[in-house]
Amino acid sequence: MLTFHDGNSRLGRRNFLQVGSLALGGLTLPQLIGLQQAQAGGSSKGKVLKDRSVIFVFLHGGPSQFETFDPKMEAPHGVRSSTGEIATKIPGITFGSTFQRLAALNDKFSIVRSFRTGDGNHDIKPIVSKTTLGANMGSLYARIAGTNHPVTGMPTNAALYPRAVDPDTQKEVSAFGKFSSTGTLGTAYAPFTPGGEGNFQKDLELHLSRDRVEDRRNLLAGLDRLQRNLDSQNINGVDRLQTQAFQTVLGGIAKAFDLKQEDAKTVARYDTAPLVRPDQISRKWNNYNNYVDNAKSLGKLLLLARRLCETGCGFVTVTTNFVWDMHADSNNAGVEEGMGYMGSPLDYALSALIEDLHQRGLSEKVLVVVTGEMGRTPKINKSGGRDHWGGLTPLLLHGGGLNMGQTIGQSTSDGGSPHTEPQELDNLLATVMHSLVDLGQARLQTGLPQDLLRAISTPAPITGLV
């Protein structure tokens, strides 16, 4: 446990710092630092991991394949994209016209047009399903890598919702599944959810005052106050590795969550809030607040995800509240109007992330996955929306050592199902794990559950990506 006592007390040896739950296999963070110094990074787990991270962008609600990356403009009216199409950097490939920035970057990522999730149910099956043993996909990674990075203390598995960057947004939607699910792996491998609930927040216990909420802002304020105390007081009696552990947590985790550490121009490049102002969204939709929250937070969530990966997080799930359901009913806008609310922020934020990763030399080290729980019906309904459809689902992947700049597979002429070899949920899991883990070395490790090893190594990765 990392415990900060009330700011009125002096920073003495006994109440200086406790680090107990930042652990791998029961070791405290100071012990881990000492172990790493002694072994010079030669642990067996280090050979299993490929020094990569994943940012999994989940488009909750079910994005349309037509208005995103497979517009089918040769199909009849009522089937083809309601937003038209735009040429991309790859000749002959077009996207829905909302994605102007992504179209110009199409050589830096790959689109899979033959991916399907299998049913039209609202849930979170690409990230939590039977395929992933009922656990968040990041929890499978954490079970292999350990729950925290051995140097920075950063959780290896995190989930970011709008409250991670804006405390005034709504709580994350959980009616259609729990992103924090760990299946049979155990709750220790649940994603760290800043601004939400979770074991890691309890482990980072801030004794600031009884009437204050223990949220991310208080964490940053407490760490900042302790740093000033550390700089001004004599701490010769504190163990050297314990002091280093404190500095590690302070310098790594705290700064990673502080977007003020970024250049203002970088923040602005990610910031999607100006794109869709609240007064530009029709209040007749019950999903109005979700549309507002999505625009306010999406870009900064992707920026925060990149910062976490740089500080040692191996798997980051990013999702906003339920926005991609496009029935044109009392809850949701139709596809044309809805793409203005949802597609524009995605185009802006995702292109910012891809450009940023390239500029920082991180494209090979960070795999970005973008998909939803399903696609939408080939025919637009009488109200101008598209309904649930599990036969085809949009999928974009960038980086992570995979083959980029291609369109994999084809859909049928009506855009309703794969025309070429279908790619399924298990193929997506295998692709992600191939990027993160040396599967041959993982099979040699003792102590890993056999069902986990079968889940990540038995299916084939998506054809053409590996």
PDB file of N, CA, C and O in Angstrom, residues 186-238:
ATOM      1  N   GLY A 186      -8.551 -13.783 -11.532  1.00  0.00           N
ATOM      2  CA  GLY A 186      -8.442 -13.133 -10.235  1.00  0.00           C
ATOM      3  C   GLY A 186      -8.484 -11.626 -10.360  1.00  0.00           C
ATOM      4  O   GLY A 186      -8.029 -11.046 -11.353  1.00  0.00           O
ATOM      5  N   THR A 187      -9.036 -10.968  -9.350  1.00  0.00           N
ATOM      6  CA  THR A 187      -9.264  -9.528  -9.404  1.00  0.00           C
ATOM      7  C   THR A 187      -7.971  -8.715  -9.443  1.00  0.00           C
ATOM      8  O   THR A 187      -7.986  -7.542  -9.819  1.00  0.00           O
ATOM      9  N   ALA A 188      -6.846  -9.307  -9.067  1.00  0.00           N
ATOM     10  CA  ALA A 188      -5.580  -8.574  -9.108  1.00  0.00           C
ATOM     11  C   ALA A 188      -5.231  -8.135 -10.526  1.00  0.00           C
ATOM     12  O   ALA A 188      -4.479  -7.177 -10.702  1.00  0.00           O
ATOM     13  N   TYR A 189      -5.794  -8.805 -11.539  1.00  0.00           N
ATOM     14  CA  TYR A 189      -5.458  -8.501 -12.928  1.00  0.00           C
ATOM     15  C   TYR A 189      -6.477  -7.591 -13.592  1.00  0.00           C
ATOM     16  O   TYR A 189      -6.433  -7.375 -14.802  1.00  0.00           O
ATOM     17  N   ALA A 190      -7.406  -7.034 -12.823  1.00  0.00           N
ATOM     18  CA  ALA A 190      -8.390  -6.103 -13.366  1.00  0.00           C
ATOM     19  C   ALA A 190      -7.711  -4.823 -13.837  1.00  0.00           C
ATOM     20  O   ALA A 190      -6.679  -4.419 -13.304  1.00  0.00           O
ATOM     21  N   PRO A 191      -8.281  -4.161 -14.836  1.00  0.00           N
ATOM     22  CA  PRO A 191      -7.681  -2.912 -15.306  1.00  0.00           C
ATOM     23  C   PRO A 191      -7.715  -1.826 -14.229  1.00  0.00           C
ATOM     24  O   PRO A 191      -8.675  -1.725 -13.462  1.00  0.00           O
ATOM     25  N   PHE A 192      -6.656  -1.049 -14.172  1.00  0.00           N
ATOM     26  CA  PHE A 192      -6.634   0.160 -13.360  1.00  0.00           C
ATOM     27  C   PHE A 192      -7.509   1.193 -14.065  1.00  0.00           C
ATOM     28  O   PHE A 192      -7.332   1.470 -15.242  1.00  0.00           O
ATOM     29  N   THR A 193      -8.481   1.753 -13.345  1.00  0.00           N
ATOM     30  CA  THR A 193      -9.436   2.683 -13.954  1.00  0.00           C
ATOM     31  C   THR A 193      -9.370   4.031 -13.259  1.00  0.00           C
ATOM     32  O   THR A 193     -10.107   4.275 -12.305  1.00  0.00           O
ATOM     33  N   PRO A 194      -8.500   4.930 -13.686  1.00  0.00           N
ATOM     34  CA  PRO A 194      -8.425   6.256 -13.059  1.00  0.00           C
ATOM     35  C   PRO A 194      -9.737   7.008 -13.178  1.00  0.00           C
ATOM     36  O   PRO A 194     -10.374   7.003 -14.232  1.00  0.00           O
ATOM     37  N   GLY A 195     -10.162   7.598 -12.072  1.00  0.00           N
ATOM     38  CA  GLY A 195     -11.440   8.280 -12.040  1.00  0.00           C
ATOM     39  C   GLY A 195     -12.599   7.346 -11.784  1.00  0.00           C
ATOM     40  O   GLY A 195     -13.750   7.765 -11.754  1.00  0.00           O
ATOM     41  N   GLY A 196     -12.308   6.042 -11.594  1.00  0.00           N
ATOM     42  CA  GLY A 196     -13.363   5.072 -11.361  1.00  0.00           C
ATOM     43  C   GLY A 196     -13.103   4.287 -10.106  1.00  0.00           C
ATOM     44  O   GLY A 196     -12.544   4.778  -9.139  1.00  0.00           O
ATOM     45  N   GLU A 197     -13.507   3.028 -10.123  1.00  0.00           N
ATOM     46  CA  GLU A 197     -13.317   2.144  -8.984  1.00  0.00           C
ATOM     47  C   GLU A 197     -12.302   1.076  -9.355  1.00  0.00           C
ATOM     48  O   GLU A 197     -12.152   0.713 -10.512  1.00  0.00           O
ATOM     49  N   GLY A 198     -11.613   0.527  -8.394  1.00  0.00           N
ATOM     50  CA  GLY A 198     -10.685  -0.554  -8.698  1.00  0.00           C
ATOM     51  C   GLY A 198      -9.696  -0.784  -7.583  1.00  0.00           C
ATOM     52  O   GLY A 198      -9.479   0.062  -6.720  1.00  0.00           O
ATOM     53  N   ASN A 199      -9.063  -1.931  -7.584  1.00  0.00           N
ATOM     54  CA  ASN A 199      -8.131  -2.288  -6.527  1.00  0.00           C
ATOM     55  C   ASN A 199      -6.959  -1.324  -6.436  1.00  0.00           C
ATOM     56  O   ASN A 199      -6.471  -1.017  -5.353  1.00  0.00           O
ATOM     57  N   PHE A 200      -6.476  -0.875  -7.601  1.00  0.00           N
ATOM     58  CA  PHE A 200      -5.271  -0.054  -7.557  1.00  0.00           C
ATOM     59  C   PHE A 200      -5.537   1.284  -6.878  1.00  0.00           C
ATOM     60  O   PHE A 200      -4.693   1.811  -6.170  1.00  0.00           O
ATOM     61  N   GLN A 201      -6.758   1.821  -7.077  1.00  0.00           N
ATOM     62  CA  GLN A 201      -7.085   3.062  -6.372  1.00  0.00           C
ATOM     63  C   GLN A 201      -7.073   2.850  -4.878  1.00  0.00           C
ATOM     64  O   GLN A 201      -6.666   3.732  -4.120  1.00  0.00           O
ATOM     65  N   LYS A 202      -7.514   1.690  -4.428  1.00  0.00           N
ATOM     66  CA  LYS A 202      -7.504   1.409  -2.998  1.00  0.00           C
ATOM     67  C   LYS A 202      -6.078   1.220  -2.495  1.00  0.00           C
ATOM     68  O   LYS A 202      -5.760   1.586  -1.366  1.00  0.00           O
ATOM     69  N   ASP A 203      -5.223   0.647  -3.350  1.00  0.00           N
ATOM     70  CA  ASP A 203      -3.835   0.468  -2.959  1.00  0.00           C
ATOM     71  C   ASP A 203      -3.101   1.798  -2.877  1.00  0.00           C
ATOM     72  O   ASP A 203      -2.185   1.960  -2.084  1.00  0.00           O
ATOM     73  N   LEU A 204      -3.481   2.741  -3.732  1.00  0.00           N
ATOM     74  CA  LEU A 204      -2.909   4.079  -3.658  1.00  0.00           C
ATOM     75  C   LEU A 204      -3.800   4.911  -2.734  1.00  0.00           C
ATOM     76  O   LEU A 204      -4.560   5.754  -3.176  1.00  0.00           O
ATOM     77  N   GLU A 205      -3.711   4.639  -1.432  1.00  0.00           N
ATOM     78  CA  GLU A 205      -4.613   5.266  -0.471  1.00  0.00           C
ATOM     79  C   GLU A 205      -4.059   6.614  -0.026  1.00  0.00           C
ATOM     80  O   GLU A 205      -2.953   6.712   0.500  1.00  0.00           O
ATOM     81  N   LEU A 206      -4.834   7.652  -0.251  1.00  0.00           N
ATOM     82  CA  LEU A 206      -4.415   9.002   0.100  1.00  0.00           C
ATOM     83  C   LEU A 206      -5.119   9.448   1.378  1.00  0.00           C
ATOM     84  O   LEU A 206      -6.323   9.661   1.370  1.00  0.00           O
ATOM     85  N   HIS A 207      -4.404   9.603   2.487  1.00  0.00           N
ATOM     86  CA  HIS A 207      -4.996  10.120   3.706  1.00  0.00           C
ATOM     87  C   HIS A 207      -4.842  11.635   3.713  1.00  0.00           C
ATOM     88  O   HIS A 207      -4.025  12.204   4.425  1.00  0.00           O
ATOM     89  N   LEU A 208      -5.625  12.289   2.872  1.00  0.00           N
ATOM     90  CA  LEU A 208      -5.539  13.743   2.787  1.00  0.00           C
ATOM     91  C   LEU A 208      -6.454  14.391   3.818  1.00  0.00           C
ATOM     92  O   LEU A 208      -6.055  15.236   4.582  1.00  0.00           O
ATOM     93  N   SER A 209      -7.695  14.043   3.824  1.00  0.00           N
ATOM     94  CA  SER A 209      -8.655  14.425   4.842  1.00  0.00           C
ATOM     95  C   SER A 209      -9.887  13.562   4.615  1.00  0.00           C
ATOM     96  O   SER A 209     -10.133  13.099   3.510  1.00  0.00           O
ATOM     97  N   ARG A 210     -10.659  13.376   5.655  1.00  0.00           N
ATOM     98  CA  ARG A 210     -11.753  12.399   5.585  1.00  0.00           C
ATOM     99  C   ARG A 210     -12.873  12.831   4.649  1.00  0.00           C
ATOM    100  O   ARG A 210     -13.633  11.996   4.172  1.00  0.00           O
ATOM    101  N   ASP A 211     -13.006  14.117   4.436  1.00  0.00           N
ATOM    102  CA  ASP A 211     -14.161  14.584   3.664  1.00  0.00           C
ATOM    103  C   ASP A 211     -13.815  14.856   2.197  1.00  0.00           C
ATOM    104  O   ASP A 211     -14.601  15.437   1.470  1.00  0.00           O
ATOM    105  N   ARG A 212     -12.614  14.425   1.756  1.00  0.00           N
ATOM    106  CA  ARG A 212     -12.233  14.673   0.376  1.00  0.00           C
ATOM    107  C   ARG A 212     -12.287  13.385  -0.440  1.00  0.00           C
ATOM    108  O   ARG A 212     -11.976  12.305   0.035  1.00  0.00           O
ATOM    109  N   VAL A 213     -12.708  13.527  -1.676  1.00  0.00           N
ATOM    110  CA  VAL A 213     -12.796  12.368  -2.561  1.00  0.00           C
ATOM    111  C   VAL A 213     -11.393  11.983  -3.024  1.00  0.00           C
ATOM    112  O   VAL A 213     -10.594  12.844  -3.396  1.00  0.00           O
ATOM    113  N   GLU A 214     -11.109  10.659  -2.981  1.00  0.00           N
ATOM    114  CA  GLU A 214      -9.785  10.181  -3.369  1.00  0.00           C
ATOM    115  C   GLU A 214      -9.768   9.923  -4.868  1.00  0.00           C
ATOM    116  O   GLU A 214      -9.939   8.808  -5.332  1.00  0.00           O
ATOM    117  N   ASP A 215      -9.602  10.972  -5.623  1.00  0.00           N
ATOM    118  CA  ASP A 215      -9.612  10.824  -7.073  1.00  0.00           C
ATOM    119  C   ASP A 215      -8.256  11.204  -7.637  1.00  0.00           C
ATOM    120  O   ASP A 215      -7.305  11.472  -6.911  1.00  0.00           O
ATOM    121  N   ARG A 216      -8.178  11.226  -8.935  1.00  0.00           N
ATOM    122  CA  ARG A 216      -6.903  11.462  -9.596  1.00  0.00           C
ATOM    123  C   ARG A 216      -6.338  12.838  -9.273  1.00  0.00           C
ATOM    124  O   ARG A 216      -5.123  13.020  -9.132  1.00  0.00           O
ATOM    125  N   ARG A 217      -7.208  13.841  -9.140  1.00  0.00           N
ATOM    126  CA  ARG A 217      -6.704  15.178  -8.840  1.00  0.00           C
ATOM    127  C   ARG A 217      -6.063  15.235  -7.467  1.00  0.00           C
ATOM    128  O   ARG A 217      -5.029  15.873  -7.263  1.00  0.00           O
ATOM    129  N   ASN A 218      -6.679  14.558  -6.499  1.00  0.00           N
ATOM    130  CA  ASN A 218      -6.089  14.526  -5.166  1.00  0.00           C
ATOM    131  C   ASN A 218      -4.776  13.749  -5.155  1.00  0.00           C
ATOM    132  O   ASN A 218      -3.843  14.078  -4.423  1.00  0.00           O
ATOM    133  N   LEU A 219      -4.712  12.686  -5.963  1.00  0.00           N
ATOM    134  CA  LEU A 219      -3.463  11.932  -6.070  1.00  0.00           C
ATOM    135  C   LEU A 219      -2.335  12.841  -6.539  1.00  0.00           C
ATOM    136  O   LEU A 219      -1.253  12.875  -5.959  1.00  0.00           O
ATOM    137  N   LEU A 220      -2.602  13.601  -7.587  1.00  0.00           N
ATOM    138  CA  LEU A 220      -1.570  14.487  -8.114  1.00  0.00           C
ATOM    139  C   LEU A 220      -1.192  15.557  -7.098  1.00  0.00           C
ATOM    140  O   LEU A 220      -0.014  15.878  -6.924  1.00  0.00           O
ATOM    141  N   ALA A 221      -2.206  16.115  -6.426  1.00  0.00           N
ATOM    142  CA  ALA A 221      -1.916  17.149  -5.437  1.00  0.00           C
ATOM    143  C   ALA A 221      -1.104  16.590  -4.273  1.00  0.00           C
ATOM    144  O   ALA A 221      -0.163  17.223  -3.774  1.00  0.00           O
ATOM    145  N   GLY A 222      -1.468  15.379  -3.821  1.00  0.00           N
ATOM    146  CA  GLY A 222      -0.743  14.765  -2.718  1.00  0.00           C
ATOM    147  C   GLY A 222       0.696  14.452  -3.079  1.00  0.00           C
ATOM    148  O   GLY A 222       1.625  14.685  -2.298  1.00  0.00           O
ATOM    149  N   LEU A 223       0.893  13.932  -4.284  1.00  0.00           N
ATOM    150  CA  LEU A 223       2.249  13.640  -4.724  1.00  0.00           C
ATOM    151  C   LEU A 223       3.082  14.907  -4.852  1.00  0.00           C
ATOM    152  O   LEU A 223       4.256  14.945  -4.500  1.00  0.00           O
ATOM    153  N   ASP A 224       2.456  15.975  -5.355  1.00  0.00           N
ATOM    154  CA  ASP A 224       3.179  17.226  -5.499  1.00  0.00           C
ATOM    155  C   ASP A 224       3.601  17.772  -4.141  1.00  0.00           C
ATOM    156  O   ASP A 224       4.721  18.253  -3.965  1.00  0.00           O
ATOM    157  N   ARG A 225       2.710  17.682  -3.139  1.00  0.00           N
ATOM    158  CA  ARG A 225       3.039  18.168  -1.803  1.00  0.00           C
ATOM    159  C   ARG A 225       4.172  17.338  -1.181  1.00  0.00           C
ATOM    160  O   ARG A 225       5.094  17.870  -0.565  1.00  0.00           O
ATOM    161  N   LEU A 226       4.098  16.026  -1.376  1.00  0.00           N
ATOM    162  CA  LEU A 226       5.141  15.164  -0.831  1.00  0.00           C
ATOM    163  C   LEU A 226       6.485  15.407  -1.500  1.00  0.00           C
ATOM    164  O   LEU A 226       7.531  15.328  -0.866  1.00  0.00           O
ATOM    165  N   GLN A 227       6.453  15.733  -2.791  1.00  0.00           N
ATOM    166  CA  GLN A 227       7.713  16.042  -3.463  1.00  0.00           C
ATOM    167  C   GLN A 227       8.360  17.285  -2.852  1.00  0.00           C
ATOM    168  O   GLN A 227       9.575  17.330  -2.640  1.00  0.00           O
ATOM    169  N   ARG A 228       7.551  18.296  -2.552  1.00  0.00           N
ATOM    170  CA  ARG A 228       8.097  19.503  -1.938  1.00  0.00           C
ATOM    171  C   ARG A 228       8.684  19.182  -0.565  1.00  0.00           C
ATOM    172  O   ARG A 228       9.747  19.688  -0.194  1.00  0.00           O
ATOM    173  N   ASN A 229       7.973  18.320   0.183  1.00  0.00           N
ATOM    174  CA  ASN A 229       8.492  17.912   1.488  1.00  0.00           C
ATOM    175  C   ASN A 229       9.795  17.131   1.344  1.00  0.00           C
ATOM    176  O   ASN A 229      10.745  17.304   2.106  1.00  0.00           O
ATOM    177  N   LEU A 230       9.822  16.262   0.336  1.00  0.00           N
ATOM    178  CA  LEU A 230      11.010  15.456   0.109  1.00  0.00           C
ATOM    179  C   LEU A 230      12.206  16.342  -0.227  1.00  0.00           C
ATOM    180  O   LEU A 230      13.320  16.107   0.221  1.00  0.00           O
ATOM    181  N   ASP A 231      11.955  17.389  -1.015  1.00  0.00           N
ATOM    182  CA  ASP A 231      13.036  18.287  -1.401  1.00  0.00           C
ATOM    183  C   ASP A 231      13.548  19.130  -0.232  1.00  0.00           C
ATOM    184  O   ASP A 231      14.701  19.540  -0.221  1.00  0.00           O
ATOM    185  N   SER A 232      12.675  19.375   0.757  1.00  0.00           N
ATOM    186  CA  SER A 232      13.026  20.338   1.798  1.00  0.00           C
ATOM    187  C   SER A 232      13.454  19.703   3.111  1.00  0.00           C
ATOM    188  O   SER A 232      13.951  20.387   3.994  1.00  0.00           O
ATOM    189  N   GLN A 233      13.266  18.388   3.299  1.00  0.00           N
ATOM    190  CA  GLN A 233      13.524  17.774   4.587  1.00  0.00           C
ATOM    191  C   GLN A 233      14.672  16.770   4.521  1.00  0.00           C
ATOM    192  O   GLN A 233      15.013  16.253   3.451  1.00  0.00           O
ATOM    193  N   ASN A 234      15.236  16.492   5.671  1.00  0.00           N
ATOM    194  CA  ASN A 234      16.318  15.538   5.788  1.00  0.00           C
ATOM    195  C   ASN A 234      15.731  14.133   5.864  1.00  0.00           C
ATOM    196  O   ASN A 234      15.001  13.804   6.801  1.00  0.00           O
ATOM    197  N   ILE A 235      16.029  13.291   4.876  1.00  0.00           N
ATOM    198  CA  ILE A 235      15.465  11.932   4.871  1.00  0.00           C
ATOM    199  C   ILE A 235      16.585  10.902   4.842  1.00  0.00           C
ATOM    200  O   ILE A 235      16.453   9.820   4.272  1.00  0.00           O
ATOM    201  N   ASN A 236      17.690  11.235   5.480  1.00  0.00           N
ATOM    202  CA  ASN A 236      18.831  10.320   5.466  1.00  0.00           C
ATOM    203  C   ASN A 236      18.507   8.967   6.083  1.00  0.00           C
ATOM    204  O   ASN A 236      19.149   7.964   5.772  1.00  0.00           O
ATOM    205  N   GLY A 237      17.509   8.948   7.001  1.00  0.00           N
ATOM    206  CA  GLY A 237      17.191   7.690   7.665  1.00  0.00           C
ATOM    207  C   GLY A 237      16.325   6.769   6.832  1.00  0.00           C
ATOM    208  O   GLY A 237      16.077   5.641   7.233  1.00  0.00           O
ATOM    209  N   VAL A 238      15.856   7.240   5.678  1.00  0.00           N
ATOM    210  CA  VAL A 238      14.968   6.424   4.855  1.00  0.00           C
ATOM    211  C   VAL A 238      15.789   5.521   3.950  1.00  0.00           C
ATOM    212  O   VAL A 238      16.796   5.937   3.381  1.00  0.00           O
TER     213      VAL A 238
END
